[in-house]
Amino acid sequence: MSAANSPYNVPGVIAVTGCDGSGKSTLTASLLEQLSREQKIEFVYLGQSSGRIGEWIQELPIIGGPFGRYLLKKSDRVHDKPSTPPGNITALVIYLLSRWRLFKFKRMLRKAKRGTLIVADRFPQAEVPGFRFDGPQLAKTEGGNRWVALLRRHEQQLYQWMAGYLPALLIRLNVDINTAHQRKPDHQLESLRQKLEVIPTLAFNGAPILDIDGRKPAQEVLQISLDAITEQVFGLDTHTSPSV
C-alpha cells in the first residue's frame, strides 16, 4: 500500500472527534436521526476497537481468555510506558488493532463513494502518535528488534495513507477537564487531560474543521453542526435554505 501523495477530499463523510465526555455519542446519534430523514446514512466507529480483537483472541481454545486479557493489558501499557520497547507479541497486537481500523476505514470509503452519507465517530490522523489521539500507537515506542521496527514502520504508513483522505467536514467538540471528568468519572483523569491537550491542536492534514464548545446545550450543538453540514457538505446557503 502506498500512502496518498496529496490530500483527497471524500464527499459525504462527516467525522466527529473530541475528548471522551465531549458529547460525541450524543451528537452522532442526533445527526443520524436528523439526516436519515432525507437520505441514506450510516454510522461508522473509527476507534481502535480493541474489544473486537480481544473477543477473537479470547475465543481461542484453552488459552484464549487469559491470553487475550494479558495481551490487551500489555498493549494498553504502551500508553503509560512508551520508552519501554514492546515485545514481539505486544507489537503484533497493536499492529493488528491498526489493521482493523484500516479495514473499517476502507469499508467506509467504499460506502461513501457509492453515495452513502457517513457519520464517523473519530477519525485517524498521523500527526501525533498514540491510540488515545487516533494516531499510530507503535510510533510512541522506542527501540525493539527488527520485527518491532518493521511493524512500527508499516503502521505509520497505514496512518499516513488514511490521513490522506479528508472528511467533507470534521466536527471537533471541545470541553474542559472538569466537564470531561464529570461526564466520564470512570475514565482516568490523566488520560482525559492528555486528550484535551492534544486533540484541539490536530490539523487532520488540512481537513475542514468546525470547532464547537461541547459544554453548550445538546440542541444548540446539533443546530450549529447541521448548519455547517448544510453549507460544507451539501453546498447550500443556510441563509436562503432551510436547515437539514
Short mmCIF file of C-alpha atoms in Angstrom, two decimals, residues 81-221:
data_model
loop_
_atom_site.label_atom_id
_atom_site.label_comp_id
_atom_site.label_asym_id
_atom_site.label_seq_id
_atom_site.Cartn_x
_atom_site.Cartn_y
_atom_site.Cartn_z
CA LYS A 81 5.43 3.47 29.35
CA PRO A 82 6.25 4.39 25.73
CA SER A 83 10.02 4.32 26.36
CA THR A 84 9.91 0.59 27.11
CA PRO A 85 10.43 -1.40 23.88
CA PRO A 86 7.35 -3.57 23.20
CA GLY A 87 7.81 -7.32 22.85
CA ASN A 88 7.10 -9.12 19.60
CA ILE A 89 3.60 -10.26 20.56
CA THR A 90 2.63 -6.92 22.09
CA ALA A 91 3.76 -5.13 18.94
CA LEU A 92 1.78 -7.56 16.81
CA VAL A 93 -1.42 -7.00 18.81
CA ILE A 94 -1.03 -3.22 18.45
CA TYR A 95 -0.40 -3.61 14.73
CA LEU A 96 -3.50 -5.81 14.33
CA LEU A 97 -5.60 -3.15 16.05
CA SER A 98 -4.38 -0.63 13.48
CA ARG A 99 -5.05 -3.07 10.63
CA TRP A 100 -8.61 -3.48 11.91
CA ARG A 101 -9.02 0.30 11.91
CA LEU A 102 -7.73 0.35 8.33
CA PHE A 103 -10.27 -2.32 7.34
CA LYS A 104 -13.12 -0.23 8.74
CA PHE A 105 -11.73 2.90 7.07
CA LYS A 106 -11.59 1.26 3.63
CA ARG A 107 -15.10 -0.08 4.05
CA MET A 108 -16.24 3.45 4.91
CA LEU A 109 -14.58 4.84 1.77
CA ARG A 110 -16.35 2.30 -0.44
CA LYS A 111 -19.74 3.19 1.03
CA ALA A 112 -19.08 6.93 0.72
CA LYS A 113 -18.05 6.58 -2.92
CA ARG A 114 -21.34 4.77 -3.61
CA GLY A 115 -23.22 7.80 -2.31
CA THR A 116 -23.93 6.85 1.31
CA LEU A 117 -23.64 9.72 3.77
CA ILE A 118 -21.32 8.68 6.60
CA VAL A 119 -21.22 9.93 10.18
CA ALA A 120 -17.97 8.74 11.75
CA ASP A 121 -17.08 8.72 15.43
CA ARG A 122 -13.37 9.64 15.46
CA PHE A 123 -11.00 9.95 12.51
CA PRO A 124 -7.42 8.66 12.13
CA GLN A 125 -4.50 11.09 11.95
CA ALA A 126 -0.72 10.74 11.50
CA GLU A 127 0.46 13.90 13.25
CA VAL A 128 0.69 12.75 16.87
CA PRO A 129 1.30 9.10 17.87
CA GLY A 130 -0.95 7.22 20.23
CA PHE A 131 -4.29 5.42 20.07
CA ARG A 132 -5.60 7.96 22.56
CA PHE A 133 -5.41 10.54 19.78
CA ASP A 134 -6.37 8.13 16.95
CA GLY A 135 -2.77 8.03 15.75
CA PRO A 136 -0.25 5.19 15.28
CA GLN A 137 0.45 3.51 18.60
CA LEU A 138 3.82 1.89 17.89
CA ALA A 139 5.23 5.29 16.96
CA LYS A 140 5.02 6.12 20.68
CA THR A 141 7.54 3.40 21.44
CA GLU A 142 11.31 3.34 21.22
CA GLY A 143 13.74 0.52 20.47
CA GLY A 144 12.89 -3.10 19.90
CA ASN A 145 14.19 -5.66 17.41
CA ARG A 146 13.86 -5.64 13.62
CA TRP A 147 10.42 -7.23 13.75
CA VAL A 148 9.12 -4.47 16.02
CA ALA A 149 10.78 -1.81 13.85
CA LEU A 150 9.14 -3.31 10.75
CA LEU A 151 5.69 -3.26 12.34
CA ARG A 152 6.27 0.29 13.58
CA ARG A 153 7.19 1.46 10.08
CA HIS A 154 4.26 -0.31 8.43
CA GLU A 155 1.79 1.02 10.99
CA GLN A 156 3.00 4.58 10.38
CA GLN A 157 2.40 4.07 6.66
CA LEU A 158 -1.15 2.88 7.34
CA TYR A 159 -1.98 6.06 9.22
CA GLN A 160 -0.31 8.29 6.64
CA TRP A 161 -2.43 6.63 3.97
CA MET A 162 -5.66 7.08 5.93
CA ALA A 163 -4.78 10.68 6.76
CA GLY A 164 -4.54 11.32 3.02
CA TYR A 165 -8.34 11.08 2.82
CA LEU A 166 -10.10 14.11 4.25
CA PRO A 167 -13.68 14.14 5.52
CA ALA A 168 -16.04 16.66 3.98
CA LEU A 169 -16.36 18.12 7.48
CA LEU A 170 -14.73 17.31 10.80
CA ILE A 171 -16.67 18.47 13.84
CA ARG A 172 -14.46 18.84 16.91
CA LEU A 173 -16.14 19.12 20.30
CA ASN A 174 -14.12 20.91 22.96
CA VAL A 175 -14.67 20.80 26.73
CA ASP A 176 -12.66 21.49 29.88
CA ILE A 177 -11.20 18.84 32.17
CA ASN A 178 -13.88 19.26 34.84
CA THR A 179 -16.70 18.74 32.35
CA ALA A 180 -14.98 15.74 30.77
CA HIS A 181 -14.36 14.06 34.13
CA GLN A 182 -17.84 14.85 35.39
CA ARG A 183 -19.35 13.18 32.33
CA LYS A 184 -16.88 10.28 32.34
CA PRO A 185 -15.98 9.67 36.02
CA ASP A 186 -14.81 6.12 35.22
CA HIS A 187 -12.05 7.39 32.89
CA GLN A 188 -8.53 8.08 34.11
CA LEU A 189 -8.03 11.78 34.78
CA GLU A 190 -4.57 11.79 33.19
CA SER A 191 -5.88 10.17 30.03
CA LEU A 192 -8.60 12.82 29.73
CA ARG A 193 -6.06 15.57 30.37
CA GLN A 194 -3.77 14.30 27.60
CA LYS A 195 -6.62 14.16 25.11
CA LEU A 196 -7.74 17.67 26.00
CA GLU A 197 -4.20 18.95 25.42
CA VAL A 198 -3.59 17.21 22.10
CA ILE A 199 -6.86 16.81 20.18
CA PRO A 200 -7.55 20.59 19.83
CA THR A 201 -4.11 21.03 18.21
CA LEU A 202 -4.57 18.43 15.47
CA ALA A 203 -4.92 19.74 11.91
CA PHE A 204 -6.08 16.42 10.37
CA ASN A 205 -4.00 17.09 7.27
CA GLY A 206 -5.90 20.26 6.42
CA ALA A 207 -9.43 18.89 6.69
CA PRO A 208 -12.23 21.47 7.13
CA ILE A 209 -12.74 21.63 10.90
CA LEU A 210 -15.68 23.05 12.83
CA ASP A 211 -14.78 23.66 16.48
CA ILE A 212 -17.75 23.70 18.86
CA ASP A 213 -17.89 24.27 22.60
CA GLY A 214 -19.14 20.89 23.81
CA ARG A 215 -20.45 22.48 27.01
CA LYS A 216 -23.26 24.14 25.08
CA PRO A 217 -26.75 22.57 25.26
CA ALA A 218 -27.00 19.48 23.05
CA GLN A 219 -29.69 21.03 20.83
CA GLU A 220 -27.51 24.08 20.18
CA VAL A 221 -24.52 21.89 19.32
#
